Every structure is written in C-alpha cells, then in structure tokens.
mmCIF file of C-alpha atoms in Angstrom:
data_model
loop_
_atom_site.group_PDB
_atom_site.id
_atom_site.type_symbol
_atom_site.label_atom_id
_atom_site.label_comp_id
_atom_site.label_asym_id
_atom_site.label_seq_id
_atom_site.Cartn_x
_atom_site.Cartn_y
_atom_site.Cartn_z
ATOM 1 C CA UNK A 93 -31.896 -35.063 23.223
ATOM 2 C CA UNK A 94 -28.686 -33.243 22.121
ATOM 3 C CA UNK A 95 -30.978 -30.722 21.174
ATOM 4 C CA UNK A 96 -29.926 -28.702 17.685
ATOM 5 C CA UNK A 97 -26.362 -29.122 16.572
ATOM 6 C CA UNK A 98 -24.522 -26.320 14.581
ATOM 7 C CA UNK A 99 -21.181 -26.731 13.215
ATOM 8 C CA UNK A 100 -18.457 -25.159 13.256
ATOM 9 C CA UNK A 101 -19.219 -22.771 16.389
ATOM 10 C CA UNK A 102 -16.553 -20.219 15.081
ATOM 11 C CA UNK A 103 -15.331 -19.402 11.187
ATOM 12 C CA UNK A 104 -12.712 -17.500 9.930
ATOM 13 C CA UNK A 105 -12.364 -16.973 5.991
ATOM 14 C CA UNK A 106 -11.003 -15.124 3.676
ATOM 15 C CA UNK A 107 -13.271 -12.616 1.230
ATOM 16 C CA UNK A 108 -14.213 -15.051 -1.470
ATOM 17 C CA UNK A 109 -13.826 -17.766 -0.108
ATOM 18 C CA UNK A 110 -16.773 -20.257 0.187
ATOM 19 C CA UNK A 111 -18.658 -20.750 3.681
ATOM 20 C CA UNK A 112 -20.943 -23.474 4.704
ATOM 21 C CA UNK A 113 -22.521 -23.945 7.719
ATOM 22 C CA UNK A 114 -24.502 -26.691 8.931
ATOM 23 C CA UNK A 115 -27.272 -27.683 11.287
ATOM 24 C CA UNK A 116 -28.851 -31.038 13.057
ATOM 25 C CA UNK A 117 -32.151 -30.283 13.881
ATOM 26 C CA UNK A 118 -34.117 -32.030 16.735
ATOM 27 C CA UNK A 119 -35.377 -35.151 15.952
ATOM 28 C CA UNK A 120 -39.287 -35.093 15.249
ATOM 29 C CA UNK A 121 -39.114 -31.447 14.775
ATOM 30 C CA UNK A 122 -40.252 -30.734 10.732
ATOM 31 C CA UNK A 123 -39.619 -26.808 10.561
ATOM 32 C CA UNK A 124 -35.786 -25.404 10.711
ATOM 33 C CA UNK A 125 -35.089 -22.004 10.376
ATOM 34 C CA UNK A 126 -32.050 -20.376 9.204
ATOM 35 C CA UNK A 127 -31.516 -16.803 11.208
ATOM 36 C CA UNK A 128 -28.888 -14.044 10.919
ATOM 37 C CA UNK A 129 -27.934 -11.919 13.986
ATOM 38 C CA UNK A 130 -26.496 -8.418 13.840
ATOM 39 C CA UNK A 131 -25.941 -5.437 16.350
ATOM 40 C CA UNK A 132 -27.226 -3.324 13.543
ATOM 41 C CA UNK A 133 -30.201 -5.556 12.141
ATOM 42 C CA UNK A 134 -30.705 -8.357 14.861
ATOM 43 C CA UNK A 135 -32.287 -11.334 14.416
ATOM 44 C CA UNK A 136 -33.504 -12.100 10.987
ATOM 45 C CA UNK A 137 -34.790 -15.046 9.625
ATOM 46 C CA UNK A 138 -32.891 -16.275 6.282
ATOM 47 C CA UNK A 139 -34.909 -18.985 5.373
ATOM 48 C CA UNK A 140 -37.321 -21.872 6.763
ATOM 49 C CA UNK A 141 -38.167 -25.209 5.740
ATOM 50 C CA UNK A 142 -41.025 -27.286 6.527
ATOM 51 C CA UNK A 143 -40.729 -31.293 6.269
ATOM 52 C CA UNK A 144 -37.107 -30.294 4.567
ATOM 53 C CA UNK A 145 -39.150 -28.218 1.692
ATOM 54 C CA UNK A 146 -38.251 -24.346 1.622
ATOM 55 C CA UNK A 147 -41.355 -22.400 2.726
ATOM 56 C CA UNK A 148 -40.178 -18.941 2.385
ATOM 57 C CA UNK A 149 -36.560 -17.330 1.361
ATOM 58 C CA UNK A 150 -37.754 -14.243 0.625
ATOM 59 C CA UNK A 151 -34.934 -13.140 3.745
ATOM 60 C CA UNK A 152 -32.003 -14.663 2.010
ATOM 61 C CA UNK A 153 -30.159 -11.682 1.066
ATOM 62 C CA UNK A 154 -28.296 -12.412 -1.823
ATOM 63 C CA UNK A 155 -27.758 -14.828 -4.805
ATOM 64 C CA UNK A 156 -24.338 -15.808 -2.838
ATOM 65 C CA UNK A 157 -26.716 -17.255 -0.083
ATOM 66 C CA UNK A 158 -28.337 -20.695 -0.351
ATOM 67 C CA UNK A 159 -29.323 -23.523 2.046
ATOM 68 C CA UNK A 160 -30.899 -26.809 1.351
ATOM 69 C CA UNK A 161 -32.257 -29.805 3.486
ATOM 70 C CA UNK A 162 -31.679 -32.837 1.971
ATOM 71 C CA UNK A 163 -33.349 -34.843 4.871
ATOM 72 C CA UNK A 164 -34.814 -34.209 7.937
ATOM 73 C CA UNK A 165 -31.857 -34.190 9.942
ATOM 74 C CA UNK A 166 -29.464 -32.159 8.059
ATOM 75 C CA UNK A 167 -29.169 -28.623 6.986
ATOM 76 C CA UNK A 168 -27.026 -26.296 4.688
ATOM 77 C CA UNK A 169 -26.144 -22.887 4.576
ATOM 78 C CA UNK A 170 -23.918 -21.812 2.120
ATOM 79 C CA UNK A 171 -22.312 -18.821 0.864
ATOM 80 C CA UNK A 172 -20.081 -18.179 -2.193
ATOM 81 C CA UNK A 173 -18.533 -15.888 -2.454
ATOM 82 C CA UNK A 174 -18.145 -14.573 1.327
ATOM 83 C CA UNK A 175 -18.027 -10.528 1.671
ATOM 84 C CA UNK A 176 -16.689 -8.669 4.597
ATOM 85 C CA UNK A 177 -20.422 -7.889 5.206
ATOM 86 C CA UNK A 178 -21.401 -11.423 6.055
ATOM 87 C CA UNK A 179 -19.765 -11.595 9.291
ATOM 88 C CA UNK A 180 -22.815 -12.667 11.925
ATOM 89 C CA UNK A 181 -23.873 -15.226 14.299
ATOM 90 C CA UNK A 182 -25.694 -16.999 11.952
ATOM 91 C CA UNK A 183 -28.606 -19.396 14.187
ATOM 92 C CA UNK A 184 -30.141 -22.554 13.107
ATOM 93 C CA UNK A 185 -33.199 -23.203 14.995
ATOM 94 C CA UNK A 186 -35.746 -26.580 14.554
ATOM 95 C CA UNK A 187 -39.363 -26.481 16.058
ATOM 96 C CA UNK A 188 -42.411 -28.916 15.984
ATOM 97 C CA UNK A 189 -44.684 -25.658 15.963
ATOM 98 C CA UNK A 190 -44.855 -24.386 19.661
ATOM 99 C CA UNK A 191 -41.376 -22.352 19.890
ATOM 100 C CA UNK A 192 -38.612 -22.855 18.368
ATOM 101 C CA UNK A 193 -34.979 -23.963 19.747
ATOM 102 C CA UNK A 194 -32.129 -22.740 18.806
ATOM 103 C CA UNK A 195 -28.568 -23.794 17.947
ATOM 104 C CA UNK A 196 -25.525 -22.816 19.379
ATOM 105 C CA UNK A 197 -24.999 -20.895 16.429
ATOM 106 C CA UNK A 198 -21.630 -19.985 14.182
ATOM 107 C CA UNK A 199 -19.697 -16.785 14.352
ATOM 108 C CA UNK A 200 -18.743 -16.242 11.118
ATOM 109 C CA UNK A 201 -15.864 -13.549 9.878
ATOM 110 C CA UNK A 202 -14.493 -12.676 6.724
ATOM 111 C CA UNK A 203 -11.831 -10.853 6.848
ATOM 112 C CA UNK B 118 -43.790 0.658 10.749
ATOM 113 C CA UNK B 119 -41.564 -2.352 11.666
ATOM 114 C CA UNK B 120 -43.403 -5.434 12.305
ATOM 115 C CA UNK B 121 -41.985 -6.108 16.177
ATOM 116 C CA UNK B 122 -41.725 -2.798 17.709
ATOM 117 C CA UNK B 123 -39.552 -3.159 21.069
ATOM 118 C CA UNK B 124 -37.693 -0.280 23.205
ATOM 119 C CA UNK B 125 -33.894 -1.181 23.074
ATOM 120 C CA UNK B 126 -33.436 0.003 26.461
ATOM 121 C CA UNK B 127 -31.147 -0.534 28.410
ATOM 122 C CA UNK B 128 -33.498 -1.142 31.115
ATOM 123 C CA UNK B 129 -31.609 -1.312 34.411
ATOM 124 C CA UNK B 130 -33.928 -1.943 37.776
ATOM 125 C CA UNK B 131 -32.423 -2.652 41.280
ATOM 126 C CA UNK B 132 -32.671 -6.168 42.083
ATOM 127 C CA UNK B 133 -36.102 -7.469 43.496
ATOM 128 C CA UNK B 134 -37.755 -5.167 41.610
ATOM 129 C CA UNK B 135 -39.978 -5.529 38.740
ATOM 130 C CA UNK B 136 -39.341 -5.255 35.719
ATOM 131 C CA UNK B 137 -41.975 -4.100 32.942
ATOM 132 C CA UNK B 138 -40.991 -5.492 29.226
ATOM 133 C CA UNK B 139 -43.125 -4.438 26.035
ATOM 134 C CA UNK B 140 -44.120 -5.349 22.486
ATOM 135 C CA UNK B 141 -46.159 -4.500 19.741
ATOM 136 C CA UNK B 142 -46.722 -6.008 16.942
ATOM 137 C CA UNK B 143 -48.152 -5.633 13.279
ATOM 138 C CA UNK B 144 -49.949 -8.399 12.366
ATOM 139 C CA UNK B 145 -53.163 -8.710 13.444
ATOM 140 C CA UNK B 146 -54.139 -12.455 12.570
ATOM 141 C CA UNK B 147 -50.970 -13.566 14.791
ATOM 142 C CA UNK B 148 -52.178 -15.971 17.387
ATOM 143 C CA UNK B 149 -49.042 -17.051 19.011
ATOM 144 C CA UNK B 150 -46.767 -15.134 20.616
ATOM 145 C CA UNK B 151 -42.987 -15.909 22.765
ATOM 146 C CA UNK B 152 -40.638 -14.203 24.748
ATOM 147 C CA UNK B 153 -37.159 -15.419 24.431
ATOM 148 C CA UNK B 154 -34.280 -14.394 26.475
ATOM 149 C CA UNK B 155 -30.681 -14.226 25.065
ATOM 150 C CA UNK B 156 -27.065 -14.388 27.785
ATOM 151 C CA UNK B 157 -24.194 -12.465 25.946
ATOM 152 C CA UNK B 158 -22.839 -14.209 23.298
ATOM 153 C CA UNK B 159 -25.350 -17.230 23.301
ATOM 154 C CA UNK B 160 -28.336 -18.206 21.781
ATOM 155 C CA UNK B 161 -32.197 -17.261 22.001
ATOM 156 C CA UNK B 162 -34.080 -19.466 24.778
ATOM 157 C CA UNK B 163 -37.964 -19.832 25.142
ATOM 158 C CA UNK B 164 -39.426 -18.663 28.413
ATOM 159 C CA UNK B 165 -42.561 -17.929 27.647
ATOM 160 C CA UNK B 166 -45.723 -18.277 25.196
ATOM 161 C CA UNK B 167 -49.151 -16.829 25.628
ATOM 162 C CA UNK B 168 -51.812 -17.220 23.075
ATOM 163 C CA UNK B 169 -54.903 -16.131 24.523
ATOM 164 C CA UNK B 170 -55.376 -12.697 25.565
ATOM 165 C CA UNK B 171 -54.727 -11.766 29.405
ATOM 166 C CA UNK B 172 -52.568 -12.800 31.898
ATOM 167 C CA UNK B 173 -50.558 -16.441 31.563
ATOM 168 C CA UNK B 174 -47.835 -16.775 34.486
ATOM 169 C CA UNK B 175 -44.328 -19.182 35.214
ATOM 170 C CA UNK B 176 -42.785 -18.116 38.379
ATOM 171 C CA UNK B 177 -41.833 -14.915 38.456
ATOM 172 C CA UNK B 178 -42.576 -14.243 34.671
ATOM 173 C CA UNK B 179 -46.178 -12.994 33.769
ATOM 174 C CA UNK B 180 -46.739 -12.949 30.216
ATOM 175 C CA UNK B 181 -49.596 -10.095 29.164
ATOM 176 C CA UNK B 182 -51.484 -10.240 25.585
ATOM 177 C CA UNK B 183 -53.820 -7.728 24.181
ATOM 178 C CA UNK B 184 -54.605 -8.833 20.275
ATOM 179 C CA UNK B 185 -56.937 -5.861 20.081
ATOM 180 C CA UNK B 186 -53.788 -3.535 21.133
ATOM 181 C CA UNK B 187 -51.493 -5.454 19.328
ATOM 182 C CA UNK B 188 -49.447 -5.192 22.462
ATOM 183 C CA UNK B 189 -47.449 -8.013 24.820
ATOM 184 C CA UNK B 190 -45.547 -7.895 27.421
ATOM 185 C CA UNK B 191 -43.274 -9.126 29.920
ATOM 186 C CA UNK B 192 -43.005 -8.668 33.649
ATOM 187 C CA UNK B 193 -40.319 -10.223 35.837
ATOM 188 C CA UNK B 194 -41.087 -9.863 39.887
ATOM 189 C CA UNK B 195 -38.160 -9.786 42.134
ATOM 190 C CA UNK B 196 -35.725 -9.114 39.771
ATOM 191 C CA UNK B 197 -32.305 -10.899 40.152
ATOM 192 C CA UNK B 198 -29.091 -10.002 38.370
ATOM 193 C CA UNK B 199 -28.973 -13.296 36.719
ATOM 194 C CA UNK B 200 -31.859 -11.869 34.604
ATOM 195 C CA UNK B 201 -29.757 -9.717 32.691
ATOM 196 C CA UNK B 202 -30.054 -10.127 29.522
ATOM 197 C CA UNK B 203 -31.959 -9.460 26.075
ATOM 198 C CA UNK B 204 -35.285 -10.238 25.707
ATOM 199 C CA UNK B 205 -36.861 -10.755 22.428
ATOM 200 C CA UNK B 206 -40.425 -10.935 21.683
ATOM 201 C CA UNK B 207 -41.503 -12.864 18.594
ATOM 202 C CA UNK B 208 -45.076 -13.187 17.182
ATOM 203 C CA UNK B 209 -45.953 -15.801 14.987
ATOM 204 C CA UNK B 210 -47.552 -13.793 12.117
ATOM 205 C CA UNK B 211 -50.455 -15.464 10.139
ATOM 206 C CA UNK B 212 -50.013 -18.286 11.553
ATOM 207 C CA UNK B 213 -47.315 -19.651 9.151
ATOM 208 C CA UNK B 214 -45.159 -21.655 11.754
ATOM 209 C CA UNK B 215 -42.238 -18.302 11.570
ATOM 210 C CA UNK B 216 -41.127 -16.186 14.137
ATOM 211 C CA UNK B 217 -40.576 -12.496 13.483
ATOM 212 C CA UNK B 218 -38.255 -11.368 16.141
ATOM 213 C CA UNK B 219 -38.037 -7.652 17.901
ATOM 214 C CA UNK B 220 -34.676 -5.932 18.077
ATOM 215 C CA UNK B 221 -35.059 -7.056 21.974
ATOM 216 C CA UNK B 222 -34.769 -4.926 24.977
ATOM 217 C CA UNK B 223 -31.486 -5.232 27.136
ATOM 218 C CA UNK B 224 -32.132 -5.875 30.699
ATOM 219 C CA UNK B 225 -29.860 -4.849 33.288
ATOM 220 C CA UNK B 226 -30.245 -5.767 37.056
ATOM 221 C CA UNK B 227 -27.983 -4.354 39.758
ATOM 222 C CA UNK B 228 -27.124 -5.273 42.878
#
C-alpha cells in the first residue's frame, strides 16, 4: 500500500489566489481527516469525514475553507481566497478506526 | 483548560537514558488513546496505543494509562539520539473516531 497520498507536497500562491489541496486515502480506510499544523497552534483537525460524509467541521476556520469527498478515494481542500495567515503544513490523514496515518502533507505559503 | 495538556519541553536526556513523556487529558469517556512521534519537517507516525488502564509495552516504549487521572504517558528506555523528536499524544474523545492532538513535547537525546 502506497499508504495516503497528498498532492502537491509544497505551494506557493499569491494572496487571493485560490488553493486546493488534495488527498488519496488508504484503501479500505472510511474516516479522513483534514489537519492544520502551526508552531503557534499545532495540530488541529479541520474537518473529518466518515464513509466520504462530513462528520464534524466545526474546526474549519473560515467560510474561505471547504473540503469535500466525492468518493472514497479522493479528497478536497480548498481555499478561496488564500490570506497570508493560511500558510501551514496542512495533513491529510485516513484511518479504519485504530490510529490514523498520515500524509506527507503540503506546505502551503501565501505570500 | 485545553483538552490535551502536554509540557512543550524541550526535554533533552543523555542517551541510554530514560525518558519520562506525559499527558492529560479532558475527556473522561475517551477510551482510546496514541502516541505519535513527528521527525522535523515530516509527518505524525503511530507508535503506540493503549486502551486499558496500566502498563502496555513495544520494545523500549511503555505506554502508561490512568482514566481515573486522566493522565498517559510515555517512557522510552535506553534512549538513542534517533529518538529525537516530537511526541504527540492524542485521545480519542467520546469515542467519535477523532483524534485531539497535544501541542507535543520535543525530545532531545545527546550523545
């Protein structure tokens, strides 16, 4: 198993300018998480889905962040319009319900 | 109070030592509980879960649960400088299939 597959691993964009990020979870696994990391906040969750329904987004900070699963082996996170603010490793993370495993992640800045 | 409580450290120990992680946590219906360990500038990995109180050990890791304390922790024997790192401890609260992760403690182990 590749395990779970983020692209792209690095992104650069302009303020404004619309980010998405995407995830391949592990096959067989029916929760993915969506997960923000930070010096100043660390690791918090977004958003999760269960069997590609959202669960809980009550961690999804803004309007200008959504994510959607349109099948169980493909994931969205989007953001429009970026802010300077949004720069993170933003982690993707699938689990069948004993631990989760994590993406690579994406570095994401907006300059 | 902050649902995952963790010391940010650093915590350095001389190598071969041990070295004496903790945790507490909020929720008290949370029944599963993981350490993960995070390398500079990569992701989260599971090395441990413990869901019964007491002792649970892998090698030189020895996962410790108290649910009447609220309290877990992590102890490494014979510390080696390849364990530096962050570890983050994550209960599962309520049993709803999410991880709330600690700000992690930094691990350092020297020579």
């Amino acid at each position: 198993d590749a395990g779970v597959i983020q692209s792209p691993r690095h992104e650069v964009t302009e303020m404004g300018q619309e980010v998405t990020l995407r995830c391949k979870p592990i096959s067989g696994h029916d929760y993915l998480f969506w997960y923000r990391q930070t010096m100043m906040r660390g690791l918090e969750l977004l958003i999760y889905f269960n069997n590609n329904v959202p669960i809980d987004d009550s961690g999804m900070p803004e309007d200008r962040f959504s994510a959607k699963m349109p099948n169980a082996s493909f994931s969205t996170l989007k953001i429009q319009p970026s802010e300077p603010r949004d720069s993170a490793v933003y982690f993707c993370a699938s689990s069948s319900g004993l631990g989760y495993t994590f993406g690579s992640g994406t570095r994401l800045t907006v300059v | 109070q902050k649902e995952v409580e963790q010391n940010s450290g650093p915590l350095s120990v001389p190598e071969g030592a041990i070295a004496s992680l903790n945790c507490t946590y909020s929720d008290r219906v949370s029944q599963s509980f993981f350490w993960y360990r995070q390398y500079s500038g990569k992701s989260p990995e599971l090395i441990m879960s413990i869901y019964s109180n007491g002792d649970k050990e892998d090698g030189r890791f020895t996962a410790q649960l108290n649910k009447a304390s609220q309290y877990v922790s992590l102890l490494i024997r014979d510390s080696q400088p390849s364990d530096s790192a962050t570890y983050l401890c994550a209960p599962e609260p309520s049993n709803t299939g999410k991880l709330i992760f600690g700000q992690g403690t930094t691990l350092q182990v020297k020579p």
